[in-house]
Amino acid sequence: MAILEIKKLEESSDLSLQLFENRIQAGFPSPAQGAFADTVDLNHELINNPAATFCARVIGDSMIDSGINEGDMLIIDRSIEPNDGDIAVCFIDGDFTVKRILIDNDEVSLVPANKKYPIIKVPKESNFIIWGVVSHIIKKLNR
């Protein structure tokens, strides 16, 4: 799976949207109080370190069982120290990919979230870096 269009997010952009005052039930519906009390800045909610944050659109289906589908937008923070089990964007031998990383001593494996794809054990001689950790996934749900 490759990542297309890795773009740096602009630090100065302001994206404020109305914030619905009440929490929204995922179970039984509750009566809506109907109040928009405040705004929320998505940059503030999604980006901790603007200078090290990028976005990329996903192609392929190797991470579908982790809820990452083709067309989703990833928010990638290069300032986050990668840990075992993180979902990360990695560069291996000339290609970008998004996978769950497993770190065992000095060995790294890239684990897809789709049984169709094998685990990639990263050979020590590979040109490999963990480029950044995925901090958020943005999905488009409407048609």
PDB file of N, CA, C and O in Angstrom, residues 2-36:
ATOM      1  N   ALA A   2       0.580   2.166  -0.815  1.00  0.00           N
ATOM      2  CA  ALA A   2       1.345   3.402  -0.903  1.00  0.00           C
ATOM      3  C   ALA A   2       0.521   4.558  -0.367  1.00  0.00           C
ATOM      4  O   ALA A   2      -0.685   4.460  -0.241  1.00  0.00           O
ATOM      5  N   ILE A   3       1.183   5.614  -0.072  1.00  0.00           N
ATOM      6  CA  ILE A   3       0.537   6.835   0.377  1.00  0.00           C
ATOM      7  C   ILE A   3       0.777   7.882  -0.702  1.00  0.00           C
ATOM      8  O   ILE A   3       1.896   8.045  -1.162  1.00  0.00           O
ATOM      9  N   LEU A   4      -0.252   8.574  -1.106  1.00  0.00           N
ATOM     10  CA  LEU A   4      -0.120   9.624  -2.110  1.00  0.00           C
ATOM     11  C   LEU A   4      -0.255  10.989  -1.472  1.00  0.00           C
ATOM     12  O   LEU A   4      -0.878  11.141  -0.436  1.00  0.00           O
ATOM     13  N   GLU A   5       0.293  11.961  -2.097  1.00  0.00           N
ATOM     14  CA  GLU A   5       0.073  13.357  -1.746  1.00  0.00           C
ATOM     15  C   GLU A   5       0.354  13.674  -0.279  1.00  0.00           C
ATOM     16  O   GLU A   5      -0.513  14.159   0.423  1.00  0.00           O
ATOM     17  N   ILE A   6       1.543  13.400   0.185  1.00  0.00           N
ATOM     18  CA  ILE A   6       1.882  13.801   1.552  1.00  0.00           C
ATOM     19  C   ILE A   6       2.072  15.307   1.537  1.00  0.00           C
ATOM     20  O   ILE A   6       2.854  15.845   0.776  1.00  0.00           O
ATOM     21  N   LYS A   7       1.297  15.989   2.371  1.00  0.00           N
ATOM     22  CA  LYS A   7       1.314  17.445   2.392  1.00  0.00           C
ATOM     23  C   LYS A   7       1.525  17.946   3.811  1.00  0.00           C
ATOM     24  O   LYS A   7       0.984  17.394   4.753  1.00  0.00           O
ATOM     25  N   LYS A   8       2.295  19.005   3.940  1.00  0.00           N
ATOM     26  CA  LYS A   8       2.475  19.649   5.232  1.00  0.00           C
ATOM     27  C   LYS A   8       1.237  20.478   5.525  1.00  0.00           C
ATOM     28  O   LYS A   8       0.709  21.145   4.656  1.00  0.00           O
ATOM     29  N   LEU A   9       0.761  20.418   6.750  1.00  0.00           N
ATOM     30  CA  LEU A   9      -0.390  21.223   7.145  1.00  0.00           C
ATOM     31  C   LEU A   9       0.071  22.624   7.503  1.00  0.00           C
ATOM     32  O   LEU A   9       1.109  22.817   8.122  1.00  0.00           O
ATOM     33  N   GLU A  10      -0.705  23.582   7.092  1.00  0.00           N
ATOM     34  CA  GLU A  10      -0.358  24.980   7.322  1.00  0.00           C
ATOM     35  C   GLU A  10      -0.612  25.353   8.776  1.00  0.00           C
ATOM     36  O   GLU A  10      -1.694  25.147   9.301  1.00  0.00           O
ATOM     37  N   GLU A  11       0.402  25.921   9.398  1.00  0.00           N
ATOM     38  CA  GLU A  11       0.305  26.313  10.804  1.00  0.00           C
ATOM     39  C   GLU A  11      -0.660  27.464  11.004  1.00  0.00           C
ATOM     40  O   GLU A  11      -1.344  27.555  12.005  1.00  0.00           O
ATOM     41  N   SER A  12      -0.759  28.350  10.030  1.00  0.00           N
ATOM     42  CA  SER A  12      -1.538  29.564  10.216  1.00  0.00           C
ATOM     43  C   SER A  12      -3.005  29.405   9.844  1.00  0.00           C
ATOM     44  O   SER A  12      -3.781  30.323  10.031  1.00  0.00           O
ATOM     45  N   SER A  13      -3.396  28.259   9.307  1.00  0.00           N
ATOM     46  CA  SER A  13      -4.790  28.112   8.896  1.00  0.00           C
ATOM     47  C   SER A  13      -5.701  28.030  10.119  1.00  0.00           C
ATOM     48  O   SER A  13      -5.337  27.499  11.147  1.00  0.00           O
ATOM     49  N   ASP A  14      -6.885  28.581   9.969  1.00  0.00           N
ATOM     50  CA  ASP A  14      -7.865  28.589  11.045  1.00  0.00           C
ATOM     51  C   ASP A  14      -9.120  27.923  10.523  1.00  0.00           C
ATOM     52  O   ASP A  14      -9.657  28.321   9.500  1.00  0.00           O
ATOM     53  N   LEU A  15      -9.548  26.886  11.199  1.00  0.00           N
ATOM     54  CA  LEU A  15     -10.736  26.177  10.773  1.00  0.00           C
ATOM     55  C   LEU A  15     -11.641  26.013  11.988  1.00  0.00           C
ATOM     56  O   LEU A  15     -11.527  25.061  12.744  1.00  0.00           O
ATOM     57  N   SER A  16     -12.504  26.981  12.187  1.00  0.00           N
ATOM     58  CA  SER A  16     -13.424  26.942  13.313  1.00  0.00           C
ATOM     59  C   SER A  16     -14.804  26.541  12.820  1.00  0.00           C
ATOM     60  O   SER A  16     -15.319  27.104  11.858  1.00  0.00           O
ATOM     61  N   LEU A  17     -15.393  25.564  13.468  1.00  0.00           N
ATOM     62  CA  LEU A  17     -16.734  25.098  13.158  1.00  0.00           C
ATOM     63  C   LEU A  17     -17.589  25.201  14.402  1.00  0.00           C
ATOM     64  O   LEU A  17     -17.089  25.164  15.521  1.00  0.00           O
ATOM     65  N   GLN A  18     -18.908  25.277  14.205  1.00  0.00           N
ATOM     66  CA  GLN A  18     -19.792  25.313  15.362  1.00  0.00           C
ATOM     67  C   GLN A  18     -19.725  23.981  16.096  1.00  0.00           C
ATOM     68  O   GLN A  18     -19.681  22.922  15.478  1.00  0.00           O
ATOM     69  N   LEU A  19     -19.705  24.059  17.427  1.00  0.00           N
ATOM     70  CA  LEU A  19     -19.657  22.866  18.268  1.00  0.00           C
ATOM     71  C   LEU A  19     -21.020  22.673  18.907  1.00  0.00           C
ATOM     72  O   LEU A  19     -21.519  23.560  19.601  1.00  0.00           O
ATOM     73  N   PHE A  20     -21.632  21.534  18.657  1.00  0.00           N
ATOM     74  CA  PHE A  20     -22.909  21.194  19.267  1.00  0.00           C
ATOM     75  C   PHE A  20     -22.665  20.978  20.746  1.00  0.00           C
ATOM     76  O   PHE A  20     -21.799  20.191  21.136  1.00  0.00           O
ATOM     77  N   GLU A  21     -23.404  21.685  21.584  1.00  0.00           N
ATOM     78  CA  GLU A  21     -23.143  21.727  23.018  1.00  0.00           C
ATOM     79  C   GLU A  21     -23.252  20.361  23.698  1.00  0.00           C
ATOM     80  O   GLU A  21     -22.498  20.037  24.586  1.00  0.00           O
ATOM     81  N   ASN A  22     -24.205  19.554  23.282  1.00  0.00           N
ATOM     82  CA  ASN A  22     -24.433  18.268  23.937  1.00  0.00           C
ATOM     83  C   ASN A  22     -23.638  17.164  23.254  1.00  0.00           C
ATOM     84  O   ASN A  22     -23.356  17.224  22.074  1.00  0.00           O
ATOM     85  N   ARG A  23     -23.332  16.145  24.023  1.00  0.00           N
ATOM     86  CA  ARG A  23     -22.736  14.959  23.430  1.00  0.00           C
ATOM     87  C   ARG A  23     -23.830  14.208  22.688  1.00  0.00           C
ATOM     88  O   ARG A  23     -24.999  14.285  23.031  1.00  0.00           O
ATOM     89  N   ILE A  24     -23.446  13.467  21.655  1.00  0.00           N
ATOM     90  CA  ILE A  24     -24.425  12.768  20.833  1.00  0.00           C
ATOM     91  C   ILE A  24     -24.412  11.294  21.185  1.00  0.00           C
ATOM     92  O   ILE A  24     -23.367  10.652  21.179  1.00  0.00           O
ATOM     93  N   GLN A  25     -25.599  10.766  21.511  1.00  0.00           N
ATOM     94  CA  GLN A  25     -25.749   9.367  21.902  1.00  0.00           C
ATOM     95  C   GLN A  25     -25.480   8.439  20.722  1.00  0.00           C
ATOM     96  O   GLN A  25     -25.967   8.681  19.631  1.00  0.00           O
ATOM     97  N   ALA A  26     -24.733   7.381  20.960  1.00  0.00           N
ATOM     98  CA  ALA A  26     -24.560   6.350  19.941  1.00  0.00           C
ATOM     99  C   ALA A  26     -25.527   5.199  20.212  1.00  0.00           C
ATOM    100  O   ALA A  26     -25.661   4.303  19.399  1.00  0.00           O
ATOM    101  N   GLY A  27     -26.196   5.223  21.354  1.00  0.00           N
ATOM    102  CA  GLY A  27     -27.184   4.198  21.690  1.00  0.00           C
ATOM    103  C   GLY A  27     -28.575   4.719  21.389  1.00  0.00           C
ATOM    104  O   GLY A  27     -28.877   5.109  20.270  1.00  0.00           O
ATOM    105  N   PHE A  28     -29.435   4.764  22.395  1.00  0.00           N
ATOM    106  CA  PHE A  28     -30.789   5.279  22.206  1.00  0.00           C
ATOM    107  C   PHE A  28     -30.739   6.791  22.075  1.00  0.00           C
ATOM    108  O   PHE A  28     -29.996   7.463  22.772  1.00  0.00           O
ATOM    109  N   PRO A  29     -31.532   7.336  21.174  1.00  0.00           N
ATOM    110  CA  PRO A  29     -31.515   8.794  20.997  1.00  0.00           C
ATOM    111  C   PRO A  29     -32.031   9.512  22.241  1.00  0.00           C
ATOM    112  O   PRO A  29     -32.878   9.003  22.963  1.00  0.00           O
ATOM    113  N   SER A  30     -31.472  10.679  22.476  1.00  0.00           N
ATOM    114  CA  SER A  30     -31.948  11.505  23.577  1.00  0.00           C
ATOM    115  C   SER A  30     -32.534  12.776  22.984  1.00  0.00           C
ATOM    116  O   SER A  30     -32.183  13.167  21.880  1.00  0.00           O
ATOM    117  N   PRO A  31     -33.419  13.430  23.710  1.00  0.00           N
ATOM    118  CA  PRO A  31     -33.993  14.671  23.179  1.00  0.00           C
ATOM    119  C   PRO A  31     -32.897  15.693  22.930  1.00  0.00           C
ATOM    120  O   PRO A  31     -32.027  15.901  23.769  1.00  0.00           O
ATOM    121  N   ALA A  32     -32.914  16.293  21.780  1.00  0.00           N
ATOM    122  CA  ALA A  32     -31.891  17.286  21.447  1.00  0.00           C
ATOM    123  C   ALA A  32     -32.185  18.577  22.186  1.00  0.00           C
ATOM    124  O   ALA A  32     -33.302  19.059  22.199  1.00  0.00           O
ATOM    125  N   GLN A  33     -31.166  19.103  22.800  1.00  0.00           N
ATOM    126  CA  GLN A  33     -31.305  20.390  23.472  1.00  0.00           C
ATOM    127  C   GLN A  33     -31.167  21.507  22.452  1.00  0.00           C
ATOM    128  O   GLN A  33     -31.564  22.626  22.690  1.00  0.00           O
ATOM    129  N   GLY A  34     -30.561  21.190  21.309  1.00  0.00           N
ATOM    130  CA  GLY A  34     -30.494  22.133  20.197  1.00  0.00           C
ATOM    131  C   GLY A  34     -29.644  23.356  20.421  1.00  0.00           C
ATOM    132  O   GLY A  34     -29.993  24.421  19.956  1.00  0.00           O
ATOM    133  N   ALA A  35     -28.554  23.225  21.111  1.00  0.00           N
ATOM    134  CA  ALA A  35     -27.759  24.417  21.393  1.00  0.00           C
ATOM    135  C   ALA A  35     -26.376  24.300  20.778  1.00  0.00           C
ATOM    136  O   ALA A  35     -25.665  23.344  21.001  1.00  0.00           O
ATOM    137  N   PHE A  36     -26.016  25.313  19.998  1.00  0.00           N
ATOM    138  CA  PHE A  36     -24.653  25.448  19.514  1.00  0.00           C
ATOM    139  C   PHE A  36     -24.027  26.539  20.374  1.00  0.00           C
ATOM    140  O   PHE A  36     -24.319  27.713  20.214  1.00  0.00           O
TER     141      PHE A  36
END
